[in-house]
XYZ file of C-alpha atoms in Angstrom:
405
model
C -9.258 -27.591 -4.492
C -9.164 -31.408 -4.445
C -5.859 -32.316 -3.322
C -3.818 -31.943 -0.037
C -0.753 -33.860 -0.780
C 2.711 -32.185 -0.643
C 2.962 -32.677 -4.427
C -0.123 -30.196 -4.734
C 1.133 -27.462 -2.568
C 2.255 -25.307 -5.330
C 0.536 -22.149 -6.162
C -0.354 -23.307 -9.692
C -0.924 -26.955 -9.204
C -3.166 -26.557 -6.127
C -5.226 -23.248 -5.840
C -9.003 -22.812 -4.757
C -11.271 -21.957 -7.678
C -13.438 -19.008 -7.510
C -16.710 -19.361 -5.297
C -19.033 -21.253 -7.264
C -22.821 -20.588 -7.332
C -23.707 -24.257 -6.192
C -26.686 -24.513 -8.508
C -27.740 -26.733 -11.261
C -27.366 -25.237 -14.989
C -30.259 -22.947 -15.914
C -32.503 -25.200 -18.516
C -32.667 -22.509 -20.850
C -28.763 -22.195 -21.168
C -28.490 -26.151 -21.316
C -31.218 -26.016 -24.428
C -29.098 -23.312 -26.216
C -26.077 -25.120 -25.848
C -27.551 -28.453 -26.840
C -29.051 -26.699 -30.031
C -25.703 -25.271 -30.947
C -23.658 -28.595 -30.203
C -24.544 -29.786 -33.796
C -22.889 -26.950 -35.615
C -19.454 -27.972 -37.072
C -18.249 -24.518 -37.829
C -15.418 -23.343 -35.257
C -15.888 -20.139 -33.182
C -13.105 -17.827 -34.408
C -10.422 -16.809 -32.042
C -11.437 -13.755 -29.857
C -15.161 -14.721 -30.409
C -17.502 -14.482 -33.224
C -19.553 -11.495 -34.104
C -22.574 -12.919 -31.999
C -20.705 -13.601 -28.645
C -18.978 -10.029 -29.108
C -22.071 -8.177 -29.804
C -23.735 -9.717 -26.806
C -20.996 -8.316 -24.880
C -21.257 -4.975 -26.327
C -24.829 -5.115 -25.198
C -24.177 -6.072 -21.395
C -21.634 -3.388 -21.213
C -23.723 -0.641 -22.670
C -26.535 -1.519 -20.313
C -24.075 -0.932 -17.370
C -22.969 2.552 -18.808
C -19.927 1.298 -20.750
C -20.220 2.103 -24.641
C -18.597 -0.772 -26.397
C -18.067 -1.749 -29.914
C -17.607 -5.356 -31.215
C -14.045 -4.317 -32.387
C -13.186 -3.819 -28.723
C -14.051 -7.068 -27.197
C -11.934 -10.213 -27.073
C -13.624 -13.608 -25.800
C -11.346 -16.378 -24.540
C -12.168 -19.922 -23.190
C -11.779 -18.859 -19.541
C -10.942 -16.118 -17.300
C -7.074 -17.701 -16.710
C -6.368 -17.884 -20.435
C -7.545 -14.103 -21.298
C -5.790 -12.614 -18.236
C -2.606 -14.576 -19.179
C -3.002 -12.828 -22.895
C -3.606 -9.517 -21.389
C -0.709 -9.822 -19.067
C 1.567 -10.830 -22.203
C 0.478 -8.007 -24.302
C 1.647 -5.290 -21.817
C 5.452 -5.419 -20.877
C 6.616 -4.621 -17.404
C 5.889 -5.634 -13.852
C 2.568 -6.203 -12.368
C 1.035 -4.794 -9.056
C -2.353 -6.000 -7.288
C -4.017 -5.697 -4.068
C -3.342 -7.993 -1.225
C -5.357 -10.226 -0.792
C -6.190 -10.820 -4.447
C -8.110 -13.675 -6.318
C -5.906 -16.996 -6.177
C -5.542 -17.202 -9.830
C -3.808 -13.803 -10.617
C -0.592 -14.268 -9.059
C 0.100 -17.674 -11.205
C -0.534 -15.906 -14.319
C 2.287 -13.223 -13.404
C 4.647 -15.983 -12.493
C 4.079 -18.249 -15.475
C 5.038 -15.235 -17.714
C 8.503 -14.698 -15.488
C 7.633 -11.435 -14.040
C 7.416 -10.347 -10.409
C 4.078 -9.710 -8.715
C 3.967 -7.081 -6.273
C 1.096 -7.132 -3.594
C -0.113 -3.555 -2.479
C -2.100 -3.565 1.090
C -5.733 -2.600 0.777
C -7.554 0.378 2.665
C -9.154 -0.877 5.600
C -12.605 -0.111 4.426
C -12.658 -2.719 1.427
C -10.392 -5.372 -0.530
C -10.057 -5.376 -4.391
C -8.254 -1.944 -4.803
C -4.758 -0.942 -3.384
C -4.433 1.780 -0.973
C -3.348 4.596 -3.051
C -0.691 5.920 -0.592
C 0.713 2.119 -0.452
C 0.433 2.056 -4.049
C 2.387 5.121 -4.542
C 5.103 3.761 -2.223
C 5.365 0.620 -3.898
C 5.646 1.943 -7.448
C 8.619 4.071 -6.317
C 10.371 1.184 -4.283
C 9.974 -0.931 -7.355
C 11.456 1.713 -9.762
C 14.393 2.441 -7.248
C 15.260 -1.178 -7.313
C 15.292 -1.480 -11.244
C 11.928 -2.626 -11.824
C 9.325 -1.273 -14.528
C 5.726 -1.438 -12.919
C 3.117 -1.139 -15.787
C 0.385 -2.835 -14.931
C -2.340 -2.571 -11.838
C -5.015 -5.642 -11.227
C -7.895 -4.423 -9.445
C -11.408 -5.782 -8.608
C -14.005 -3.419 -7.696
C -16.489 -6.452 -6.197
C -13.955 -8.592 -5.147
C -12.893 -12.245 -4.679
C -11.543 -12.856 -1.639
C -12.837 -10.181 0.396
C -16.581 -10.034 -0.740
C -16.646 -6.221 -0.485
C -17.492 -3.594 -2.970
C -14.886 -0.712 -3.198
C -16.631 2.882 -2.614
C -16.447 5.111 -5.768
C -14.059 7.651 -4.141
C -11.733 4.870 -2.949
C -11.767 3.643 -6.456
C -10.978 7.106 -7.848
C -8.215 7.603 -5.578
C -6.376 4.217 -6.379
C -6.962 4.882 -10.029
C -5.488 8.451 -9.892
C -2.554 7.112 -8.149
C -1.726 4.232 -10.676
C -2.361 6.228 -13.644
C -0.399 9.106 -12.264
C 2.493 6.765 -12.285
C 1.917 5.714 -15.674
C 0.206 2.151 -14.953
C -2.417 0.747 -17.122
C -5.449 -0.764 -15.125
C -7.253 -4.194 -15.805
C -10.291 -4.165 -13.667
C -11.869 -7.628 -13.156
C -15.496 -7.074 -12.799
C -16.400 -10.790 -12.806
C -18.422 -10.448 -9.574
C -20.107 -7.087 -10.324
C -23.536 -8.915 -11.042
C -23.479 -10.753 -7.717
C -23.759 -7.409 -5.405
C -26.039 -8.527 -2.305
C -27.797 -5.085 -1.850
C -27.871 -3.662 -5.694
C -30.326 -0.706 -4.549
C -27.989 0.203 -1.699
C -24.499 -0.479 -2.767
C -23.038 1.832 -5.427
C -20.696 -0.037 -7.754
C -18.634 2.030 -10.556
C -16.400 0.549 -12.819
C -12.859 2.131 -13.109
C -13.643 2.220 -16.912
C -16.567 4.790 -16.300
C -14.147 7.268 -14.828
C -11.060 6.724 -16.832
C -12.250 5.218 -20.232
C -9.062 5.494 -22.046
C -6.901 3.818 -19.348
C -8.681 0.803 -18.104
C -9.387 -2.545 -19.894
C -12.162 -4.415 -18.248
C -12.347 -8.441 -17.893
C -15.105 -10.537 -16.777
C -15.732 -14.282 -16.165
C -19.152 -15.017 -17.055
C -19.137 -17.780 -14.526
C -19.428 -14.790 -11.860
C -23.007 -14.814 -12.444
C -24.534 -15.618 -15.869
C -22.877 -19.101 -16.895
C -21.923 -22.271 -15.270
C -18.127 -22.354 -14.191
C -17.877 -25.706 -16.068
C -18.332 -23.841 -19.441
C -15.164 -21.561 -19.363
C -15.787 -18.270 -21.284
C -14.521 -14.668 -20.439
C -14.846 -11.331 -22.122
C -12.544 -8.382 -22.193
C -13.351 -4.853 -23.347
C -10.241 -2.477 -24.537
C -10.335 1.194 -24.340
C -11.020 2.905 -27.371
C -8.204 4.680 -29.367
C -4.644 3.394 -30.882
C -3.270 2.251 -27.538
C -6.310 0.213 -26.827
C -6.291 -1.160 -30.272
C -2.749 -2.361 -30.051
C -3.349 -4.063 -26.691
C -6.226 -5.732 -28.097
C -4.267 -6.898 -31.211
C -1.521 -8.243 -29.151
C -3.901 -10.093 -26.849
C -5.787 -11.450 -29.833
C -2.358 -12.747 -31.074
C -1.644 -14.580 -27.794
C -5.037 -16.020 -27.252
C -4.836 -17.479 -31.061
C -1.359 -18.990 -30.137
C -2.742 -20.520 -26.931
C -5.826 -21.980 -28.919
C -7.892 -20.409 -26.081
C -11.015 -20.284 -28.519
C -14.695 -20.576 -27.207
C -16.310 -23.849 -28.396
C -19.040 -22.747 -30.649
C -21.843 -24.347 -28.171
C -20.622 -22.502 -25.332
C -20.243 -19.482 -27.210
C -23.899 -19.708 -28.315
C -25.015 -20.008 -24.648
C -22.856 -17.348 -23.476
C -24.184 -14.933 -26.023
C -27.788 -15.910 -24.878
C -26.726 -15.141 -21.136
C -25.166 -12.049 -22.143
C -28.261 -10.666 -23.872
C -29.937 -11.220 -20.330
C -33.475 -12.739 -21.072
C -35.945 -12.785 -18.170
C -34.760 -16.273 -17.295
C -31.088 -15.418 -16.661
C -31.803 -12.220 -14.936
C -34.229 -13.653 -12.391
C -31.706 -16.762 -11.781
C -28.904 -14.460 -11.254
C -30.952 -11.907 -9.044
C -32.528 -14.906 -6.898
C -28.913 -16.411 -6.550
C -27.378 -13.312 -5.338
C -30.049 -12.662 -2.838
C -29.737 -16.296 -1.501
C -26.088 -16.323 -1.229
C -26.370 -12.943 0.414
C -28.686 -14.207 3.083
C -26.605 -17.476 3.793
C -23.140 -15.115 4.011
C -24.852 -12.520 6.210
C -25.644 -15.529 8.384
C -21.905 -17.117 8.234
C -20.716 -13.669 9.030
C -22.399 -13.178 12.238
C -21.259 -16.734 13.273
C -17.761 -15.666 12.671
C -17.959 -12.549 14.503
C -19.812 -14.117 17.470
C -17.223 -16.455 17.760
C -14.610 -13.542 18.238
C -12.961 -13.504 14.556
C -12.957 -10.280 12.280
C -14.433 -10.013 8.956
C -15.668 -7.161 6.575
C -19.378 -7.606 5.819
C -19.921 -9.285 2.654
C -21.335 -7.081 -0.204
C -21.158 -9.249 -3.082
C -20.104 -12.881 -4.205
C -20.643 -16.262 -2.681
C -18.088 -15.877 0.075
C -16.552 -14.146 2.934
C -13.174 -13.494 4.219
C -12.248 -14.003 7.912
C -9.314 -12.962 10.081
C -8.888 -15.399 12.848
C -6.032 -13.367 14.519
C -8.233 -12.732 17.578
C -8.073 -16.535 18.344
C -4.399 -16.965 17.741
C -3.828 -18.289 21.374
C -6.702 -20.740 20.993
C -5.692 -21.878 17.670
C -2.110 -22.329 18.750
C -2.904 -24.641 21.487
C -4.416 -26.821 18.758
C -1.086 -26.586 16.606
C -2.302 -24.087 14.543
C -0.155 -21.110 13.747
C -0.375 -20.125 10.252
C -2.926 -19.866 7.523
C -1.877 -23.265 5.791
C -2.216 -25.073 8.979
C -5.570 -23.071 9.540
C -6.757 -24.095 6.315
C -6.474 -27.825 6.869
C -7.809 -27.545 10.510
C -11.128 -25.830 9.437
C -11.305 -27.992 5.920
C -11.286 -31.216 8.012
C -13.564 -29.815 10.611
C -16.115 -28.295 8.360
C -15.829 -31.203 5.358
C -15.333 -28.406 2.929
C -12.581 -26.494 1.284
C -11.736 -23.762 3.470
C -8.608 -21.740 1.746
C -6.260 -19.988 3.757
C -5.154 -16.452 3.181
C -1.842 -17.448 1.525
C -3.697 -18.833 -1.411
C -4.878 -15.186 -2.098
C -1.321 -13.309 -1.505
C -1.750 -12.835 2.355
C 1.239 -13.413 4.510
C 1.483 -17.148 5.587
C 1.381 -16.101 9.408
C -1.770 -14.251 9.142
C -4.771 -16.111 10.272
C -7.173 -15.532 7.172
C -9.434 -17.655 5.197
C -12.000 -17.571 2.743
C -15.456 -19.281 3.471
C -17.673 -20.031 0.309
C -21.382 -20.086 0.776
C -22.302 -22.835 -1.827
C -21.435 -25.838 0.262
C -24.097 -24.539 2.672
C -26.912 -24.806 0.305
C -27.037 -28.553 0.234
C -25.726 -31.702 -1.022
C -27.794 -32.501 -3.723
C -29.400 -30.242 -6.720
C -33.012 -30.956 -5.176
C -31.635 -29.055 -2.005
C -29.996 -26.511 -3.626
C -32.998 -25.600 -5.666
C -35.340 -25.764 -2.772
C -32.876 -23.201 -1.106
C -33.193 -21.089 -4.022
C -36.965 -21.247 -4.205
C -37.376 -20.700 -0.612
C -38.553 -17.400 0.977
C -36.611 -18.391 4.134
C -33.902 -20.526 3.230
C -31.853 -20.304 6.545
C -34.782 -22.180 8.024
C -34.506 -25.095 5.728
C -33.242 -28.361 7.737
C -29.983 -28.772 5.675
C -29.001 -25.265 5.181
C -29.707 -24.600 9.177
C -27.638 -27.821 10.030
C -24.603 -26.625 7.752
C -24.545 -23.248 9.359
C -24.832 -24.704 12.866
C -21.587 -26.882 11.979
C -20.029 -23.585 10.930
C -21.076 -22.051 14.269
C -19.865 -24.964 16.336
C -16.384 -25.165 14.728
C -15.801 -21.590 15.391
C -17.185 -21.805 18.751
C -14.545 -24.443 19.500
C -11.790 -22.095 18.806
C -12.631 -19.291 21.271
């Protein structure tokens, strides 16, 4: 999210990236990548055996039995989702709001994307009754709904959907013949892992759910594009995997061999990797909770953040004050807060919400510091909110929101 001119306003050309960790690359991963940099052999399309076996182990440890022949890896979540969508003919449904990069993938394929409201308690999964109504309306209008995207641990809302809500949404989708793609990029960034129950739709309905995960969620730097998908067992899953692999190959979306080596190491989850992921989740949890408190104090509305490195705020209660400042929709709100805070604050229209809804996503990485040294200090500190640079950044946030009251 680096441009603001009119030429960059399109949903594909200008979209906020996923919330970054804001932390330097883990040295052990840099070492693995550097060691593999001298190898001349290419990684095969879909990922080599080492990377796919590492992905299997990662999913087995999370209760999803997986074989290497059910895995496809690609150079980034966007390429992998595009291939998945291309492998399933028909219209696509997704919750509102949803990750900013989902809708452009559907549009690039020339298909309609239907957004379904989420329930009151969480984002990431559609309200089951709204989903049924949308599917039936689409069919009545001549559409062919075939695929549902969901994310149990969600960007942009930073919520974790309760298991019962996930089950009800999946039952509604499967009852209407939809295949489910579960984006589980953020499952390892849960803020309170011992208090929050996260269950994958693939655990409930293993034959009807494909899982996708961008490793940049918790394990690798975002500058090393690599994502993995897990397909269901059986003939239908094998056919979808084969079609997806064809598209990945045609796109040339092959994971570079050095990145594949580092990704496989991260997926094996040695102590250094799991310790960094755990500490990073705890740090972002504290910062997100502090930012959430400031947002609520100013009179805005926001679900408590439970995962990820962000929170999603509704400034609708401040509409009158915002209107007096010339802010009447989420695009103007994005410009106002981005300028006021000196950091990107993407509006809700980036995530499929209505333009008139005054929603924004606040990422927590910019509050950790301006240099690697400051960010590592925040990561190591037992009281990161008391560090001067973190406290000053949160103070700016509080002042910006207080001015809108």
